[in-house]
mmCIF file with all atom_site columns, C-alpha atoms and ligand atoms in Angstrom:
data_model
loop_
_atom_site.group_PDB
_atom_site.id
_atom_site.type_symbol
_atom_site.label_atom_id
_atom_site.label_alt_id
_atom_site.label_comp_id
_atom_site.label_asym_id
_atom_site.label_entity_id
_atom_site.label_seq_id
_atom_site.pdbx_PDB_ins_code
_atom_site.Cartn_x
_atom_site.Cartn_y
_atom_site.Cartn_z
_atom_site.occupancy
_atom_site.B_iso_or_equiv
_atom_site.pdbx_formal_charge
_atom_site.auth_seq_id
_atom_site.auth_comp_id
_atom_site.auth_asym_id
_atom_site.auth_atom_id
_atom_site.pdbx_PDB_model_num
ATOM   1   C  CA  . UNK A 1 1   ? -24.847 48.753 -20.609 1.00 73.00 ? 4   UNK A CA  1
ATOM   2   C  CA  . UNK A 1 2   ? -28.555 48.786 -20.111 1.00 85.00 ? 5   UNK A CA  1
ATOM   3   C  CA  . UNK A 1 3   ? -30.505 47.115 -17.474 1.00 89.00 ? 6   UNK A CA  1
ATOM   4   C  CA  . UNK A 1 4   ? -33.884 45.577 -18.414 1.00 95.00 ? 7   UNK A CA  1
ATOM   5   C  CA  . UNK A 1 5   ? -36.686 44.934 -16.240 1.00 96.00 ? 8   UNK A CA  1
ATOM   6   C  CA  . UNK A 1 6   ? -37.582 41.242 -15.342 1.00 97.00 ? 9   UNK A CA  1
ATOM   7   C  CA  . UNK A 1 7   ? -40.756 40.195 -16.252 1.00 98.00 ? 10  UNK A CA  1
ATOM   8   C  CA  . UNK A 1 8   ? -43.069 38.555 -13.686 1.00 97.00 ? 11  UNK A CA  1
ATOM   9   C  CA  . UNK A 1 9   ? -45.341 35.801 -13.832 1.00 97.00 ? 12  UNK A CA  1
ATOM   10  C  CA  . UNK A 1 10  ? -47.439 35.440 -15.333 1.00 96.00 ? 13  UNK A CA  1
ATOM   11  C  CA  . UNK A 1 11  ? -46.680 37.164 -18.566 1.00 98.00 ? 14  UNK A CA  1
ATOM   12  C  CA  . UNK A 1 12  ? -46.971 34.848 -21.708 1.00 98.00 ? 15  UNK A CA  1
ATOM   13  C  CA  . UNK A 1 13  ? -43.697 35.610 -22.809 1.00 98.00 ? 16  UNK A CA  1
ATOM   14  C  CA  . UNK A 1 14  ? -42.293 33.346 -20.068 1.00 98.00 ? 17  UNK A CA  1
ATOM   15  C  CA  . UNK A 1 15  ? -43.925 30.516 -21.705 1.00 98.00 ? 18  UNK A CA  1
ATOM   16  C  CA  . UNK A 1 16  ? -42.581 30.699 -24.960 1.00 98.00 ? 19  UNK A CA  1
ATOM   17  C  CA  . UNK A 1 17  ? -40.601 28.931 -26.757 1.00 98.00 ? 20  UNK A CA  1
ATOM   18  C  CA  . UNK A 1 18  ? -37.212 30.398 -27.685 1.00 98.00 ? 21  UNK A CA  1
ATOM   19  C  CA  . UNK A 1 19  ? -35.684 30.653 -31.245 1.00 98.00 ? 22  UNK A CA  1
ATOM   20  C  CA  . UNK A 1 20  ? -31.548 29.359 -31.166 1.00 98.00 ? 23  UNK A CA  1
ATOM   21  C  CA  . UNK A 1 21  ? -29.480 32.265 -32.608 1.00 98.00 ? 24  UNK A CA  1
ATOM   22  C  CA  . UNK A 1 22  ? -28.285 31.843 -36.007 1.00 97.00 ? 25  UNK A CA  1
ATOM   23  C  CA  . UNK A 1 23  ? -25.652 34.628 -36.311 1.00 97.00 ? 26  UNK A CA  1
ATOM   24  C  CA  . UNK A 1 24  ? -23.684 36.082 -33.427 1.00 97.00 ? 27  UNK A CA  1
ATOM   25  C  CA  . UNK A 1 25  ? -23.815 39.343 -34.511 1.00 97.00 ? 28  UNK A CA  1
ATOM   26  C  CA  . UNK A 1 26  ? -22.935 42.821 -32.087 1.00 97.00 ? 29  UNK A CA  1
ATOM   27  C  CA  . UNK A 1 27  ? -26.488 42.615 -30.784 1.00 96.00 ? 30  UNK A CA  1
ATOM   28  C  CA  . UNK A 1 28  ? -25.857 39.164 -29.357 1.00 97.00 ? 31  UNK A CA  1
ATOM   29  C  CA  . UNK A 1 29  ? -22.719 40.274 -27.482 1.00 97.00 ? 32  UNK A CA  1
ATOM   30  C  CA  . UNK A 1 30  ? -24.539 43.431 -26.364 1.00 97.00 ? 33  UNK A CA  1
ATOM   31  C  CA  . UNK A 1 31  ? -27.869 41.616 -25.280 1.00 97.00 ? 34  UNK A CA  1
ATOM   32  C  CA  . UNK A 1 32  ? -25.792 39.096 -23.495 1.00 98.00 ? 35  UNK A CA  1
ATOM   33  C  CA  . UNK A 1 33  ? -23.768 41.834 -21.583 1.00 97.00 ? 36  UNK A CA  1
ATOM   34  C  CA  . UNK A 1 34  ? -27.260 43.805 -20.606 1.00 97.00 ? 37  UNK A CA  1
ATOM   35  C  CA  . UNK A 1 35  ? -28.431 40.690 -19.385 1.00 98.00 ? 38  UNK A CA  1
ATOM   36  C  CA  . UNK A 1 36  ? -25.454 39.912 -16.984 1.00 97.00 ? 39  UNK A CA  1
ATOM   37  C  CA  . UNK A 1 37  ? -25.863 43.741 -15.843 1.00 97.00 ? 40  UNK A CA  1
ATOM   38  C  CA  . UNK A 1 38  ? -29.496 42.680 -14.915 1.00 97.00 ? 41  UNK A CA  1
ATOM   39  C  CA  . UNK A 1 39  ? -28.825 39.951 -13.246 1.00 97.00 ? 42  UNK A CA  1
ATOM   40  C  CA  . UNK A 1 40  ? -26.097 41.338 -10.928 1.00 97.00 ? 43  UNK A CA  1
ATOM   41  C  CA  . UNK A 1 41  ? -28.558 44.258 -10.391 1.00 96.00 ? 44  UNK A CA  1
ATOM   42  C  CA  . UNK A 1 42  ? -31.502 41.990 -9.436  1.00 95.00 ? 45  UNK A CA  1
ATOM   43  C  CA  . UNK A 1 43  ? -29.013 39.887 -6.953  1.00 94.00 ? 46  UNK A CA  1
ATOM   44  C  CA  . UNK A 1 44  ? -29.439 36.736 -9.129  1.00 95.00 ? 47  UNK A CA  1
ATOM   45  C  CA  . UNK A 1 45  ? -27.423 33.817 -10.190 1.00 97.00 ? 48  UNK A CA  1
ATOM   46  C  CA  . UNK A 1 46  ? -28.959 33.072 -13.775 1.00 98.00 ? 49  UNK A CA  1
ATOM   47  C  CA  . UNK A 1 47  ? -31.206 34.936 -16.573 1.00 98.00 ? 50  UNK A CA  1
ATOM   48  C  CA  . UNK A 1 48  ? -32.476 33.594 -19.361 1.00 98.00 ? 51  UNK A CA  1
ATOM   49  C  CA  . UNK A 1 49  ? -33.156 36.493 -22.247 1.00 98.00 ? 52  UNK A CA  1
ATOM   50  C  CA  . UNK A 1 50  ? -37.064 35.532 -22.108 1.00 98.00 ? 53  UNK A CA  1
ATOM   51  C  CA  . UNK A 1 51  ? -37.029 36.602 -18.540 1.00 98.00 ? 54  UNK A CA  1
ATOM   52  C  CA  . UNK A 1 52  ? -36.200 40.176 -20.379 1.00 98.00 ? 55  UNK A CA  1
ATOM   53  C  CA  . UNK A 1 53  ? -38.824 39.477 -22.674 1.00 98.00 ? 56  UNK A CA  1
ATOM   54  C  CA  . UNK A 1 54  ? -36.658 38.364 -25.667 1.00 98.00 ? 57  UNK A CA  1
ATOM   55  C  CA  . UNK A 1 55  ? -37.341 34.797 -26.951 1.00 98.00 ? 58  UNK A CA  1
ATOM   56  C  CA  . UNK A 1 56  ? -34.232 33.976 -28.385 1.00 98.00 ? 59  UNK A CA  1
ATOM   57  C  CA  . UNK A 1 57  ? -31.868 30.785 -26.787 1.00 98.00 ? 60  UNK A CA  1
ATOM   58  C  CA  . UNK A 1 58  ? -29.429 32.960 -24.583 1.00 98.00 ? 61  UNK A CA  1
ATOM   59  C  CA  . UNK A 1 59  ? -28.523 32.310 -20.800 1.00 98.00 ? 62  UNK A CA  1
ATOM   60  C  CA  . UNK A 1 60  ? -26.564 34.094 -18.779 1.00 98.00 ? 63  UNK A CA  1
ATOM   61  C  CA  . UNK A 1 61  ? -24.768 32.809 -15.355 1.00 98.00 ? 64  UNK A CA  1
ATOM   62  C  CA  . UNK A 1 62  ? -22.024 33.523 -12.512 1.00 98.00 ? 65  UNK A CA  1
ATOM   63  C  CA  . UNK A 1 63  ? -22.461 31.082 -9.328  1.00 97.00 ? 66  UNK A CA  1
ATOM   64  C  CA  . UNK A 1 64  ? -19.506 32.969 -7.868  1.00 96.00 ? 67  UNK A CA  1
ATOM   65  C  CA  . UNK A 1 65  ? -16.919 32.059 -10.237 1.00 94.00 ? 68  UNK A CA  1
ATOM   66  C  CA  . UNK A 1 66  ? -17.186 34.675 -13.051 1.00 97.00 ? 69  UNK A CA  1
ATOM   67  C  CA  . UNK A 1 67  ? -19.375 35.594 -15.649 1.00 98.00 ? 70  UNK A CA  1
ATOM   68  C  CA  . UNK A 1 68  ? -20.999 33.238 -18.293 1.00 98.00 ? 71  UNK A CA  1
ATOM   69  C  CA  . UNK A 1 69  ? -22.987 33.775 -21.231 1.00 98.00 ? 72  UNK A CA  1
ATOM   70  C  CA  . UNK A 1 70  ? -24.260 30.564 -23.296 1.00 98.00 ? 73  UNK A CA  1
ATOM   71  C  CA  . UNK A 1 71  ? -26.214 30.875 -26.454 1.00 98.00 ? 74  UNK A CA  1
ATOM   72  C  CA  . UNK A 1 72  ? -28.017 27.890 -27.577 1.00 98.00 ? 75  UNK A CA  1
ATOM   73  C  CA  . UNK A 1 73  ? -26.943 25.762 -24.948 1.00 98.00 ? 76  UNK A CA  1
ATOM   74  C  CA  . UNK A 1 74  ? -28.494 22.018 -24.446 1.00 98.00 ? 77  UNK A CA  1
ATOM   75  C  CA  . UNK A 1 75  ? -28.147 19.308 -22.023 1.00 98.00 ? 78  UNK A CA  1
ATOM   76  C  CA  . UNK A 1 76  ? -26.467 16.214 -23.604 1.00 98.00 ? 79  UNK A CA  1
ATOM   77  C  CA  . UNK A 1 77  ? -26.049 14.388 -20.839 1.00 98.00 ? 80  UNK A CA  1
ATOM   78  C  CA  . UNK A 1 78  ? -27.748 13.873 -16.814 1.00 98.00 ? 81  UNK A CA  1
ATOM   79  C  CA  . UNK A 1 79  ? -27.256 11.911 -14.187 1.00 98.00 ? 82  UNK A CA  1
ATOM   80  C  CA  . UNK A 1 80  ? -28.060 11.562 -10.340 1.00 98.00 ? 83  UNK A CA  1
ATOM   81  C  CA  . UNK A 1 81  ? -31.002 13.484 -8.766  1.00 98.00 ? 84  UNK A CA  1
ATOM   82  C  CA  . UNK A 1 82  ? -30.827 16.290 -5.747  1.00 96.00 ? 85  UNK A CA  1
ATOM   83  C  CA  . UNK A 1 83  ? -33.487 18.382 -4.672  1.00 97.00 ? 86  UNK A CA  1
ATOM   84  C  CA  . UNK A 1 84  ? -32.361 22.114 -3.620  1.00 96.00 ? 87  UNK A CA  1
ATOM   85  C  CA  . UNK A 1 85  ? -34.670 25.339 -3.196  1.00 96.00 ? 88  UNK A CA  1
ATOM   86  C  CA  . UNK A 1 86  ? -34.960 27.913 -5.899  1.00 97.00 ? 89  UNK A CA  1
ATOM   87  C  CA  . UNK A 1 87  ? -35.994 30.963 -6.517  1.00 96.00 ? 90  UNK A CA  1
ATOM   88  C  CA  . UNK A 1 88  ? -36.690 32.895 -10.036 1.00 97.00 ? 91  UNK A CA  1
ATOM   89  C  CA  . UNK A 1 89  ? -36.602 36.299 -10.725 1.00 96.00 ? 92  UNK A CA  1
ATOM   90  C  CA  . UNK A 1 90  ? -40.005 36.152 -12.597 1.00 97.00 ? 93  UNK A CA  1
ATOM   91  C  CA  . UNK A 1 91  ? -41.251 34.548 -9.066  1.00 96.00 ? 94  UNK A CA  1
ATOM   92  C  CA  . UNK A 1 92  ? -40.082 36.713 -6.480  1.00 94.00 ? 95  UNK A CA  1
ATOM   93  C  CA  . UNK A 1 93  ? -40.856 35.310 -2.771  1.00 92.00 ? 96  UNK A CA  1
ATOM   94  C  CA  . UNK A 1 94  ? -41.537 32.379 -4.076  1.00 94.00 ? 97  UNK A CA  1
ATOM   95  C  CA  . UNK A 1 95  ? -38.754 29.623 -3.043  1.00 94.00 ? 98  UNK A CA  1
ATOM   96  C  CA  . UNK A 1 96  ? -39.689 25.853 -3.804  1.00 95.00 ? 99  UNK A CA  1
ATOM   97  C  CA  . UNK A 1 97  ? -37.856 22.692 -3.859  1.00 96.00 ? 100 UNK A CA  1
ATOM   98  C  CA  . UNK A 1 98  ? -37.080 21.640 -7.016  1.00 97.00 ? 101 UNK A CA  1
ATOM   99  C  CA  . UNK A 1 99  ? -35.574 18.135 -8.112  1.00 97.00 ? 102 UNK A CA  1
ATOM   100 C  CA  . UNK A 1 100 ? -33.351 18.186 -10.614 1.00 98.00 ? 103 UNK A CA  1
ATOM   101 C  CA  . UNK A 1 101 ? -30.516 15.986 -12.348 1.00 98.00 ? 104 UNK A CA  1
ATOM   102 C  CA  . UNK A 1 102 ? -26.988 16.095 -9.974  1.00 98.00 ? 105 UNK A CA  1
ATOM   103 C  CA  . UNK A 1 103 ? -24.819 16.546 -12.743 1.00 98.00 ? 106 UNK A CA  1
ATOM   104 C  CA  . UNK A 1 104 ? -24.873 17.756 -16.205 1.00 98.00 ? 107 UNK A CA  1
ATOM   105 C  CA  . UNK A 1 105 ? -23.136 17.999 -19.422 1.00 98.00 ? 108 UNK A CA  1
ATOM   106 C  CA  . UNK A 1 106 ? -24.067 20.924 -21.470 1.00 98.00 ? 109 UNK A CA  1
ATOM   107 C  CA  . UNK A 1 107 ? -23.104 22.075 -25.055 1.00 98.00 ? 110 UNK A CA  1
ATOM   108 C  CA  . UNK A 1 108 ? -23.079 25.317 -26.836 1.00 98.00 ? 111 UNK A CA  1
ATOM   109 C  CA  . UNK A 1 109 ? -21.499 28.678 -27.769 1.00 98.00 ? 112 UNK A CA  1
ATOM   110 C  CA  . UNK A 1 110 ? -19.558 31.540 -26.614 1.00 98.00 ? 113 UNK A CA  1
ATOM   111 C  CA  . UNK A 1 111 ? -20.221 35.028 -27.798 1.00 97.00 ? 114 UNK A CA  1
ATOM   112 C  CA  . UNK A 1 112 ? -17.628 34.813 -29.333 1.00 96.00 ? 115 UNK A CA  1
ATOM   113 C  CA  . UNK A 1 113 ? -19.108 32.013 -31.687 1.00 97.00 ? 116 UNK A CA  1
ATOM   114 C  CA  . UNK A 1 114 ? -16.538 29.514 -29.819 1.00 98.00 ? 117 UNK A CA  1
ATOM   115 C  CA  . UNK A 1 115 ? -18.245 25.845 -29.113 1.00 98.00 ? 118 UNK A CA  1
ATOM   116 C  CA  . UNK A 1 116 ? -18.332 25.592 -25.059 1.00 98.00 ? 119 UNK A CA  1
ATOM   117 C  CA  . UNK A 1 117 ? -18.544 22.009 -23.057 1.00 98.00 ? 120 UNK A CA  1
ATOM   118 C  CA  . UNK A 1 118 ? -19.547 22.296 -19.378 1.00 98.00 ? 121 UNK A CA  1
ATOM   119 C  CA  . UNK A 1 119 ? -19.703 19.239 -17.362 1.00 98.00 ? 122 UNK A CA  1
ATOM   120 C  CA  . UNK A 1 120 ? -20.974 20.668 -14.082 1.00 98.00 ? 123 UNK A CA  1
ATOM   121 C  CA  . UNK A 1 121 ? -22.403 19.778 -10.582 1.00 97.00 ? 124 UNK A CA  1
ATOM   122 C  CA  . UNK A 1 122 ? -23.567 21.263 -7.737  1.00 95.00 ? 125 UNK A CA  1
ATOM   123 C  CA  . UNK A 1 123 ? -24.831 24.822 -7.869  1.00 96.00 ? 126 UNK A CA  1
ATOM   124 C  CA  . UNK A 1 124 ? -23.942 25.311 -11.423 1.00 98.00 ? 127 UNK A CA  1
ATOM   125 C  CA  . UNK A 1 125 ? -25.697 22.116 -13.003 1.00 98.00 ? 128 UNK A CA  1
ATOM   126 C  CA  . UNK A 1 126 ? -28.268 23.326 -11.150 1.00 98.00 ? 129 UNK A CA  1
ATOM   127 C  CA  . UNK A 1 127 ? -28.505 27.227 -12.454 1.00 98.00 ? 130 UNK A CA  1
ATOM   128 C  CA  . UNK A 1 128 ? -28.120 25.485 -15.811 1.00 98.00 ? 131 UNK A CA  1
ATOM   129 C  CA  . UNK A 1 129 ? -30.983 23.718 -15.793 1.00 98.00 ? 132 UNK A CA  1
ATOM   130 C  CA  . UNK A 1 130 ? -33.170 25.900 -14.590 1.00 98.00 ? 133 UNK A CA  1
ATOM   131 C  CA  . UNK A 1 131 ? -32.269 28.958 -17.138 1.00 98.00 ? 134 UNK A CA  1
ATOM   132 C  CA  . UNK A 1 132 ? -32.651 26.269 -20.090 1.00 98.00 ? 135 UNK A CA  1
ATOM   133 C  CA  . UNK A 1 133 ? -35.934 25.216 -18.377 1.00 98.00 ? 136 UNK A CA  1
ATOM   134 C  CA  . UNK A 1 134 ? -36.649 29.495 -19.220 1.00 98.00 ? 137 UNK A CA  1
ATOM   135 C  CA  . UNK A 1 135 ? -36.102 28.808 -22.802 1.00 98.00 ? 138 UNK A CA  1
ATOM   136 C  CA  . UNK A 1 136 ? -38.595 26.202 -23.487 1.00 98.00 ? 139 UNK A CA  1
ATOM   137 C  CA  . UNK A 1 137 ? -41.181 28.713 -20.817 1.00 98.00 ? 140 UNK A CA  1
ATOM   138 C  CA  . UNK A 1 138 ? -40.753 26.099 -18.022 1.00 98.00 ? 141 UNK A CA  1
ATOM   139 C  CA  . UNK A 1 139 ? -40.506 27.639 -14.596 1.00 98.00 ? 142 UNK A CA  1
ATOM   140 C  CA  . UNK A 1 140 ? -39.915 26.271 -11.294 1.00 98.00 ? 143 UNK A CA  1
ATOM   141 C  CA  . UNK A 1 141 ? -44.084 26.108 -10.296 1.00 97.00 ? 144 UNK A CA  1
ATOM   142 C  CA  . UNK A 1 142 ? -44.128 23.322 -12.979 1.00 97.00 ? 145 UNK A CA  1
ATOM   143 C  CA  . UNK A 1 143 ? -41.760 21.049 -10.983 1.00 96.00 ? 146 UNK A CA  1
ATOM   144 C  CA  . UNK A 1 144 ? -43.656 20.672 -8.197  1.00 95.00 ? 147 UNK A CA  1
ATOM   145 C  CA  . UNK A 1 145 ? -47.457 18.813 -8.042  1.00 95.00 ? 148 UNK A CA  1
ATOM   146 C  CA  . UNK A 1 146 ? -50.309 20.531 -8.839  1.00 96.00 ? 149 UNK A CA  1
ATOM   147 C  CA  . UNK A 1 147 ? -51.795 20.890 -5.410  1.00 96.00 ? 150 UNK A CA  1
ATOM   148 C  CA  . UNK A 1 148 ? -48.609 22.590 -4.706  1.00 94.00 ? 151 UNK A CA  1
ATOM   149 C  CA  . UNK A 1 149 ? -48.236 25.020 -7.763  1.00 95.00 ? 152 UNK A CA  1
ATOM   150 C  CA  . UNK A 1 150 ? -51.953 25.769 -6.892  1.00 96.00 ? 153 UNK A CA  1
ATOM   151 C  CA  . UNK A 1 151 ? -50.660 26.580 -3.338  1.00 95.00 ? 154 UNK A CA  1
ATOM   152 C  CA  . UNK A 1 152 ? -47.876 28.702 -4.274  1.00 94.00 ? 155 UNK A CA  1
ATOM   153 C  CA  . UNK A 1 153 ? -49.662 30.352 -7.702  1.00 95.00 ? 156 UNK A CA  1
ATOM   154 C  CA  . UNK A 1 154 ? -52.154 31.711 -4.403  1.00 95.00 ? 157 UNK A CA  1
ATOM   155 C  CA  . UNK A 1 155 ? -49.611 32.820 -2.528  1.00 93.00 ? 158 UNK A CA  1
ATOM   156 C  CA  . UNK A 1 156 ? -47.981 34.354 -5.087  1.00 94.00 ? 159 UNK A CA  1
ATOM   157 C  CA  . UNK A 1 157 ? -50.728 36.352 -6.110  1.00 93.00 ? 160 UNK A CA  1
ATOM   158 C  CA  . UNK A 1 158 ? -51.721 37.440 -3.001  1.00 92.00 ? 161 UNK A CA  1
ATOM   159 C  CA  . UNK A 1 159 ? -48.080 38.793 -2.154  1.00 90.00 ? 162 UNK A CA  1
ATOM   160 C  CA  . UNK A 1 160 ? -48.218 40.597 -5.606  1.00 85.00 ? 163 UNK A CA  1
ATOM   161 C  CA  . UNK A 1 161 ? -51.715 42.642 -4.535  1.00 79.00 ? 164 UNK A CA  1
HETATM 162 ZN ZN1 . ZN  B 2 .   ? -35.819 31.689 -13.307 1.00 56.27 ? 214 ZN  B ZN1 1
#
């Protein structure tokens, strides 16, 4: 397995767009396992392959219950509302509260080309959204106003120097 280095913010690769994955092919199943080795490396919950600089609609997870790798996945259904601090690996020492739908229903495939259904709460519909925020380049500093993001893009920046 091979870990990657996270990209930080700002690169522009964080705010692209991500293509879905046509063909689940051996590169798929490897990138997805490279990514979950990143993640535990880097301590985090979540990774979206664009975080690795790869712009293709892959997310990997474990809240604590195992390993997860989604490829394509969408949100069909949201409900409720919670806010809860995050973090982002593209971000780090930044933590902001983020609002964010309670519960979530979310489609899409296995590696193993299998069609997955995850109705989740908590901590997971939470890690959901935010990796599938990755994949269409939203990050957490665009949740919050803009005095704020201006706030925390400073601090940021200065912490980076
Ligand atoms: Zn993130």
């Amino acid at each position: 397995m091979t870990k990657f280095e996270v990209l930080r913010y700002p690169n522009s690769i964080l705010r692209k767009k991500c293509d879905p994955i046509e063909t689940i092919d051996d590169d798929v199943v490897q990138l997805a396992q490279d990514m979950l080795e990143t993640m535990y490396e880097d301590k985090g919950i979540g990774l979206a392959a664009p975080q690795i600089g790869i712009t293709r609609q892959l997310i990997v997870l474990d809240i604590g219950d195992g390993p997860l790798a989604l490829i394509n996945p969408k949100i069909v259904e949201a409900e409720g509302s919670d806010i809860m601090e995050e973090g982002c690996l593209c971000l780090p020492g930044i933590n902001v509260d983020v609002e964010r739908s309670e519960r979530v229903r979310v489609i899409a495939l296995d590696p193993k080309g299998e069609a997955v259904d995850i109705d989740a709460d908590d901590l997971l519909a939470r890690a959901l959204q935010h990796e599938i925020d990755h994949l269409s380049g939203t990050l957490i500093i665009d949740k919050v106003s803009k005095l704020k993001r201006d706030l925390l893009i400073k601090k940021y920046k200065k912490a980076q120097q």
